Coordinates of C-alpha atoms and ligand atoms in Angstrom, one line a residue:
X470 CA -19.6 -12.9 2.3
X471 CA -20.7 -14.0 -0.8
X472 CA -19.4 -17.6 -1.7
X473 CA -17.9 -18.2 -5.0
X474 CA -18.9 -21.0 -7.5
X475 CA -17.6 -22.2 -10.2
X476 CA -18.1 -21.5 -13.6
X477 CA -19.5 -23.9 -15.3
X478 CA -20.4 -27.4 -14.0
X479 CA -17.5 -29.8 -14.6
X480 CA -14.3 -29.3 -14.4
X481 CA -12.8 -26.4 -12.1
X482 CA -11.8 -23.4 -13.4
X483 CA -7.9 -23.1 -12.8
X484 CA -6.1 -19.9 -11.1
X485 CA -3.1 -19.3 -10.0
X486 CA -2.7 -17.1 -7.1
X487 CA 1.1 -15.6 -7.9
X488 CA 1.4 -14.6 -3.8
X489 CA 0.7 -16.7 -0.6
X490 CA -2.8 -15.6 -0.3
X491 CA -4.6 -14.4 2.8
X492 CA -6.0 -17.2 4.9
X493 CA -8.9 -14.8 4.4
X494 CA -9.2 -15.1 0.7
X495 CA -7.3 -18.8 0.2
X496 CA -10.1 -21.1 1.5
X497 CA -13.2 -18.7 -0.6
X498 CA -10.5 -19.7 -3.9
X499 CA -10.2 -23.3 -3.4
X500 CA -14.0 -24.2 -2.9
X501 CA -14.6 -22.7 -6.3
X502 CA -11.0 -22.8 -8.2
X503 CA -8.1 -25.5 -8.7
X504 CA -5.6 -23.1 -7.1
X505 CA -2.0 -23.4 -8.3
X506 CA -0.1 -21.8 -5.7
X507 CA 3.3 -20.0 -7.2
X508 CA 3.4 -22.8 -9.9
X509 CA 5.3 -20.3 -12.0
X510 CA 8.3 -20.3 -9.3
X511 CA 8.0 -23.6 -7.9
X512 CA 8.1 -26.4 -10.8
X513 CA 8.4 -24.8 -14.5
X514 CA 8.0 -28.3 -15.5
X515 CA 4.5 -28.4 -14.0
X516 CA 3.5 -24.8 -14.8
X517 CA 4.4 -25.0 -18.6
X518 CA 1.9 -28.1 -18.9
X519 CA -0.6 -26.2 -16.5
X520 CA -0.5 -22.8 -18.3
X521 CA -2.3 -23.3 -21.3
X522 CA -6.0 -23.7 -19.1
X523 CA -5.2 -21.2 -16.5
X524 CA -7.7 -18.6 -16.8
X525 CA -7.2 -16.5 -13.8
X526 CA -4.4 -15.3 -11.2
X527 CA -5.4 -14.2 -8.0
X528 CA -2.5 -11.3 -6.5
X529 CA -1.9 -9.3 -3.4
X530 CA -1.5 -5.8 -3.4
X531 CA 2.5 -6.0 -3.6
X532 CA 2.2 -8.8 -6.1
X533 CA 3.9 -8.7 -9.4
X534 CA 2.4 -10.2 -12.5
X535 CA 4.4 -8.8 -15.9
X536 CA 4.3 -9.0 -18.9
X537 CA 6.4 -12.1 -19.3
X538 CA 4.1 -14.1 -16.9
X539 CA 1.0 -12.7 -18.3
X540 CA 2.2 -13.8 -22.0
X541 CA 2.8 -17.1 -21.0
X542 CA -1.0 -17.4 -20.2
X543 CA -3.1 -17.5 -23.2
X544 CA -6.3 -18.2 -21.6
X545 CA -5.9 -16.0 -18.5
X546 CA -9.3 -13.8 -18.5
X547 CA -9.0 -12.2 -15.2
X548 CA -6.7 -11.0 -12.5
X549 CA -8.2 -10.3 -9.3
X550 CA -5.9 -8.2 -6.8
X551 CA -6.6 -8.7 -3.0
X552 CA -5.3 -4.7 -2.6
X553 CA -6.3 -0.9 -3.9
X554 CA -2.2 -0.7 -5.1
X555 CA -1.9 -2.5 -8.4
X556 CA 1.6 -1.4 -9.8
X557 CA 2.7 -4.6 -10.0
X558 CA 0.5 -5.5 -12.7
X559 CA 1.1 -4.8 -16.1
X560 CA -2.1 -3.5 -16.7
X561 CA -1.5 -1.9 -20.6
X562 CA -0.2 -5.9 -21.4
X563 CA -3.1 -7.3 -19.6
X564 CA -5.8 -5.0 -21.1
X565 CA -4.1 -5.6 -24.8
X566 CA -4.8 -9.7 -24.3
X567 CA -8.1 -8.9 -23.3
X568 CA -7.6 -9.6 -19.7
X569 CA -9.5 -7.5 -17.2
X570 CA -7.7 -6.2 -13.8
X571 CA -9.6 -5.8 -10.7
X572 CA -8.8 -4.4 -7.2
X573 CA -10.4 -3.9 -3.8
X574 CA -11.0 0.0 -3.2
X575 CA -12.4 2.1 -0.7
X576 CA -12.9 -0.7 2.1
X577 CA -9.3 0.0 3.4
X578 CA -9.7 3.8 3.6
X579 CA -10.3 4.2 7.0
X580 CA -7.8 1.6 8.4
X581 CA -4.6 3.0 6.2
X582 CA -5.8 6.3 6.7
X583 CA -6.1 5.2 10.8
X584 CA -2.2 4.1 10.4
X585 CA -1.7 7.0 8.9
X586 CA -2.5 9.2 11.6
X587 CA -0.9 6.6 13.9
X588 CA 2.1 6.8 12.6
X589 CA 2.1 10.6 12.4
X590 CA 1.6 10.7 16.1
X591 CA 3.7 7.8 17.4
X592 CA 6.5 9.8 15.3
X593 CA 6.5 13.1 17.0
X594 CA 5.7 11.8 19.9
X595 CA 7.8 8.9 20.3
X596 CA 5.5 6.6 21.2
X597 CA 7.9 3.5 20.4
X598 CA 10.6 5.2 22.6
X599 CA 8.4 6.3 25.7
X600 CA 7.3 2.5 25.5
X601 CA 10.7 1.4 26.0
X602 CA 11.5 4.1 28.5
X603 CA 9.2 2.7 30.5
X604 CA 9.7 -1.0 30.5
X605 CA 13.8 -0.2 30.4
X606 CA 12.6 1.9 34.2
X607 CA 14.9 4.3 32.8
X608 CA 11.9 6.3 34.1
X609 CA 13.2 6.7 37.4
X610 CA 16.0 8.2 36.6
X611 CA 14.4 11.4 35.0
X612 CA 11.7 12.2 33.0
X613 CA 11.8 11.1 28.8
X614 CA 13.2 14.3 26.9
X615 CA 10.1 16.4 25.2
X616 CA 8.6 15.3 22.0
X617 CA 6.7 17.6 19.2
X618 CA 3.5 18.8 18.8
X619 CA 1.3 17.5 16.5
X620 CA -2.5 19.3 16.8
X621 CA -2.3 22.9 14.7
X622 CA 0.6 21.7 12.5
X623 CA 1.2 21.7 8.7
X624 CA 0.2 18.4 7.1
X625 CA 0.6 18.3 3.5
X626 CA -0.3 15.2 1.8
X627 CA 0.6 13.8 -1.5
X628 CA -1.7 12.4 -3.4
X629 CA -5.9 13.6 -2.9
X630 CA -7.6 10.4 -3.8
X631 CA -9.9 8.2 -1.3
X632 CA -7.1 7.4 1.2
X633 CA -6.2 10.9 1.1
X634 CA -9.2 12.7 1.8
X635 CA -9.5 10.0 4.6
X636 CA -6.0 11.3 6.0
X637 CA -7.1 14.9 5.5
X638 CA -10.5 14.5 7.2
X639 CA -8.9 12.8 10.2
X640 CA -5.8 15.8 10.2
X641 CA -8.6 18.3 10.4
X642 CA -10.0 16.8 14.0
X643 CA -6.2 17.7 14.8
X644 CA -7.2 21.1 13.9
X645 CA -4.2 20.9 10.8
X646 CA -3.4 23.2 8.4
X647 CA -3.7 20.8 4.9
X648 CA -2.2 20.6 2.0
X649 CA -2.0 18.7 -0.6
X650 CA -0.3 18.0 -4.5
X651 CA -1.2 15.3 -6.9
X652 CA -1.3 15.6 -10.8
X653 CA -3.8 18.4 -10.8
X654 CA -5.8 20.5 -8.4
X655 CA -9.5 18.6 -7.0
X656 CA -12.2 20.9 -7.2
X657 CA -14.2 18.9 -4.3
X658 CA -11.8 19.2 -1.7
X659 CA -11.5 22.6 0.3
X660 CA -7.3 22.0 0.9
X661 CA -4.5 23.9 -0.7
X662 CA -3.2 22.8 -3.8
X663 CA 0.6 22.9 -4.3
X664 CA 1.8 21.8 -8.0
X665 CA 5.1 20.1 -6.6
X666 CA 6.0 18.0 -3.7
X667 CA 8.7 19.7 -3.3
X668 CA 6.2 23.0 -3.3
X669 CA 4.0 20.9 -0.7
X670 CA 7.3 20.2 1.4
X671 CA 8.3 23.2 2.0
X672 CA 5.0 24.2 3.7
X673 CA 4.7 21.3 5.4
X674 CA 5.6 19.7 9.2
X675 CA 4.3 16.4 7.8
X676 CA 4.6 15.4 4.6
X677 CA 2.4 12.0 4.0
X678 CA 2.3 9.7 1.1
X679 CA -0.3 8.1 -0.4
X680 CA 0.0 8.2 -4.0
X681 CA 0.1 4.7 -6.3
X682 CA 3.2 3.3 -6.9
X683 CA 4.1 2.4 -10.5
X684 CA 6.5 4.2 -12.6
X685 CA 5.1 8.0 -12.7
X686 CA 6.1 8.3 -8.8
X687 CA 9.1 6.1 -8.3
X688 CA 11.1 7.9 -6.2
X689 CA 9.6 11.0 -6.8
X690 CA 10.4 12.2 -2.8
X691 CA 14.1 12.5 -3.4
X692 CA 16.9 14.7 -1.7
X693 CA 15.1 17.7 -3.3
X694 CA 12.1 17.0 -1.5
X695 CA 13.6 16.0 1.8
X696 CA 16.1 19.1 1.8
X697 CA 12.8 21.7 1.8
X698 CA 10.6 19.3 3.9
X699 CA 13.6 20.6 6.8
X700 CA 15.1 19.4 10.0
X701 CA 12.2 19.4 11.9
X702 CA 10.0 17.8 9.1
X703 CA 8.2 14.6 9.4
X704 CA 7.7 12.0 6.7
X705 CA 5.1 9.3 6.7
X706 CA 4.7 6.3 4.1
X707 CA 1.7 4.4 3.8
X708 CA 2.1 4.6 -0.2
X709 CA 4.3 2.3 -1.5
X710 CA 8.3 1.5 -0.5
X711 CA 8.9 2.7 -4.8
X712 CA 7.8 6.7 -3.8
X713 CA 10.9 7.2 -1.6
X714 CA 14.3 7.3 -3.0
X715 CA 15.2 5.1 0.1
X716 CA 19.1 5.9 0.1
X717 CA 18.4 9.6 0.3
X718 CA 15.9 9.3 3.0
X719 CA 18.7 6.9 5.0
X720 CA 20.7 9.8 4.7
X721 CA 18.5 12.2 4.9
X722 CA 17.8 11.1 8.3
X723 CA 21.4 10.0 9.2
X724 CA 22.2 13.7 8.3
X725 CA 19.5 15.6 10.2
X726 CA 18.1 16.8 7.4
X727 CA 14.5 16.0 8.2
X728 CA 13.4 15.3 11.3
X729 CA 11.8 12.0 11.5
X730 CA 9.6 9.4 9.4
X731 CA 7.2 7.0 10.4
X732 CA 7.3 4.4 7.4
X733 CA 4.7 1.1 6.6
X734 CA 6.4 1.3 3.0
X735 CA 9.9 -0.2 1.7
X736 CA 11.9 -0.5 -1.8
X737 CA 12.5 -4.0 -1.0
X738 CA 10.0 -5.5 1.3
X739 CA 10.0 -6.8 3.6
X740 CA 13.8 -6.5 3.9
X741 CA 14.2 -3.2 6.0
X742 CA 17.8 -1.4 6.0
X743 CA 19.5 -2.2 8.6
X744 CA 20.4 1.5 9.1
X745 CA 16.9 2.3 9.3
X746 CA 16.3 0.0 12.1
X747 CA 19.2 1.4 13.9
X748 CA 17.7 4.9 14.0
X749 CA 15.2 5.7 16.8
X750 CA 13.7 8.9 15.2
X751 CA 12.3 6.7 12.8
X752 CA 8.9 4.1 13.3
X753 CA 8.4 1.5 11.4
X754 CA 5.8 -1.0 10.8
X755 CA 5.6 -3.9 8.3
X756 CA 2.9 -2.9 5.4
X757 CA -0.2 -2.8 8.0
X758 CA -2.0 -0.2 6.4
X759 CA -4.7 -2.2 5.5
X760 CA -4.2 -5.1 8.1
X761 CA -7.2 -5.2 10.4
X762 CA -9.4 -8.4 10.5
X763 CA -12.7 -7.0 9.3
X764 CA -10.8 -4.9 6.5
X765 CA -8.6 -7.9 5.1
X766 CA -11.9 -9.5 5.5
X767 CA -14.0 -7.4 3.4
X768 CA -10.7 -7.2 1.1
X769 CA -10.8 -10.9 0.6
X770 CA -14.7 -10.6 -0.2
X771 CA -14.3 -8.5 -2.6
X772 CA -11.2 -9.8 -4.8
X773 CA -13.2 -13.1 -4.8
X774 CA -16.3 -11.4 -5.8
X775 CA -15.0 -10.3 -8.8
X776 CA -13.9 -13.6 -10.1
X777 CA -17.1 -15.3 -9.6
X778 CA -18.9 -12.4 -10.9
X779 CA -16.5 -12.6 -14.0
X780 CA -16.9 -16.6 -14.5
X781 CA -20.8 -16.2 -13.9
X782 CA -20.3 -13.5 -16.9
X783 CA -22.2 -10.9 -14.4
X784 CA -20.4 -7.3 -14.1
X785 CA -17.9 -6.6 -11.9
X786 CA -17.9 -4.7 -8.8
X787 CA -14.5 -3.0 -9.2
X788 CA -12.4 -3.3 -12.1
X789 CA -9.2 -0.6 -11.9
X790 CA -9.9 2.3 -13.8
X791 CA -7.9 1.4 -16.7
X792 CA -10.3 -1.9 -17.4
X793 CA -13.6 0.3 -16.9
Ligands
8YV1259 C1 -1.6 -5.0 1.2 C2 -1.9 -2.8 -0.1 O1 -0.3 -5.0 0.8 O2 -4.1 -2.5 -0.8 C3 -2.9 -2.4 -1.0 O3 -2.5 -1.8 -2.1 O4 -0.7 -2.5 -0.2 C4 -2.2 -3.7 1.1 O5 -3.5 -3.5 1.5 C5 -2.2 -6.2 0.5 O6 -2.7 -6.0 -0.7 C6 -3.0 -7.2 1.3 O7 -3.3 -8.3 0.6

């Protein structure tokens, strides 16, 4: 880990972080910065006097920073976000000002691609359930009805950047058949290329998400979708909550329409339907994906990287594509 200094001697250089931060990336911010934490929602008083010398905002992955936050900070140079999702920054405003966006790729592949899989199994094969069959000892009153197979079935995947080639490298050690969609056909990956998730559905036993959030996917797996992905279709989201028209799937589900879904994504996190909850062919777990201590770690290292490589005017390590 790299520390972070400040800028120049003096006087700190002032950031407010817009989420609770990480306990991983918190302490690396306030040796170098004077941290305002959620100034904007706690005291308006406070943050209109602080906002004219607050030059960057440190955000999580879910974060939000618009337009009517980012216009209210005419010095802000830099916002660093602790997470490879960045849909909740307004990146055309930001990069207008002059205000570069970074984000931590590639060091969560493996993990989200790991939970991925995990939840893919723990689905079809109930995991959660045959956990609770056991410690309920309704065990010894018959065996736990049969689950699904997962090794040799379809897995279609949409969206083929890092994560998913991750998800498709790990699907192939299950001896999968892969397929994939996302805006155009990759010519380095050997998988099948539908133009349509509902296309990719329809061929699927899994369908798995991991495509950015942000406005060109919101709900973009809708009753269409769910309808050809079939009864005994499986859908995993490690994306973002935004991807799944979340009433359709509710009823989707309710309605037997697909089979299952093992979800680490919500609309409106981390408030979970209650009917969700209440179904048992569903798994859920609470936006893990990246949530392993060395991962958050190197996560951490990284989104504070970039600001000390921005204030020691040095290039950084991984602005989002948009700021490149
Ligand atoms: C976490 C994520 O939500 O990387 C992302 O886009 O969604 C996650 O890893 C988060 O950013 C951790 O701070």
């Amino acid at each position: 880990m790299s520390p972070v200094t400040p800028a120049a001697a003096g006087a700190r250089v002032e950031l407010l972080a817009v989420a609770k931060l990480s306990p991983l990336f918190a302490p690396q911010l306030e040796s170098a910065f004077h941290v305002h934490q959620q100034l904007h929602e706690s005291d308006a008083a406070a943050f209109k006097q602080a906002a004219p010398r607050i030059r960057a905002i440190a955000a999580s992955g879910d974060s939000r920073v618009p337009a009517s936050l980012i216009e209210q900070l005419p010095a802000l140079e830099i916002i660093s976000v602790m997470g490879v999702g960045y849909d909740g920054v307004d990146v055309a405003v930001a990069k207008s000002r002059g205000v570069v966006v970074t984000h931590t790729p590639d060091v969560l592949n493996d993990d989200v691609a790991d939970l991925a899989l995990a939840l893919m199994l723990a689905t079809a094969r109930q995991i959660p359930a045959a956990d609770r069959y056991v410690r309920e000892e309704r065990w010894l009153a018959g065996a736990m009805p049969l689950a699904r197979k997962m090794s040799g079935a379809r897995c279609g995947i949409v969206g083929m950047g890092r994560i998913g080639k991750a998800i498709a490298k790990r699907a192939a050690a299950f001896d999968m058949d892969i397929a994939y969609t996302a805006r155009s056909a990759k010519a380095d990956v050997p998988y099948r290329y539908l133009p349509t998730p509902a296309a990719l559905a329809a061929e699927s036993d899994f369908l798995v998400l991991i495509t950015p959030g942000g406005a060109a996917t919101r709900k973009m797996i809708n009753a269409e979708v769910l309808a050809a992905l079939g009864q005994k279709g499986i859908l995993i989201n490690v994306a973002r909550g935004s991807v799944v028209d979340e009433e359709a799937l509710i009823d989707a589900l309710e309605r037997g329409v697909i089979g299952g879904a093992g979800l680490d994504v919500f609309e409106d996190e981390p408030r979970v339907p209650a009917r969700l909850r209440a179904m048992p062919h569903v798994v859920l777990t609470p936006h893990v994906g990246s949530g392993t201590q060395g991962t958050r770690q190197a996560m951490a290292d990284l989104a504070a990287d970039n600001l000390r490589l921005h204030f020691a005017g040095q290039p950084l390590k991984t602005p989002v594509p948009e700021c490149r």
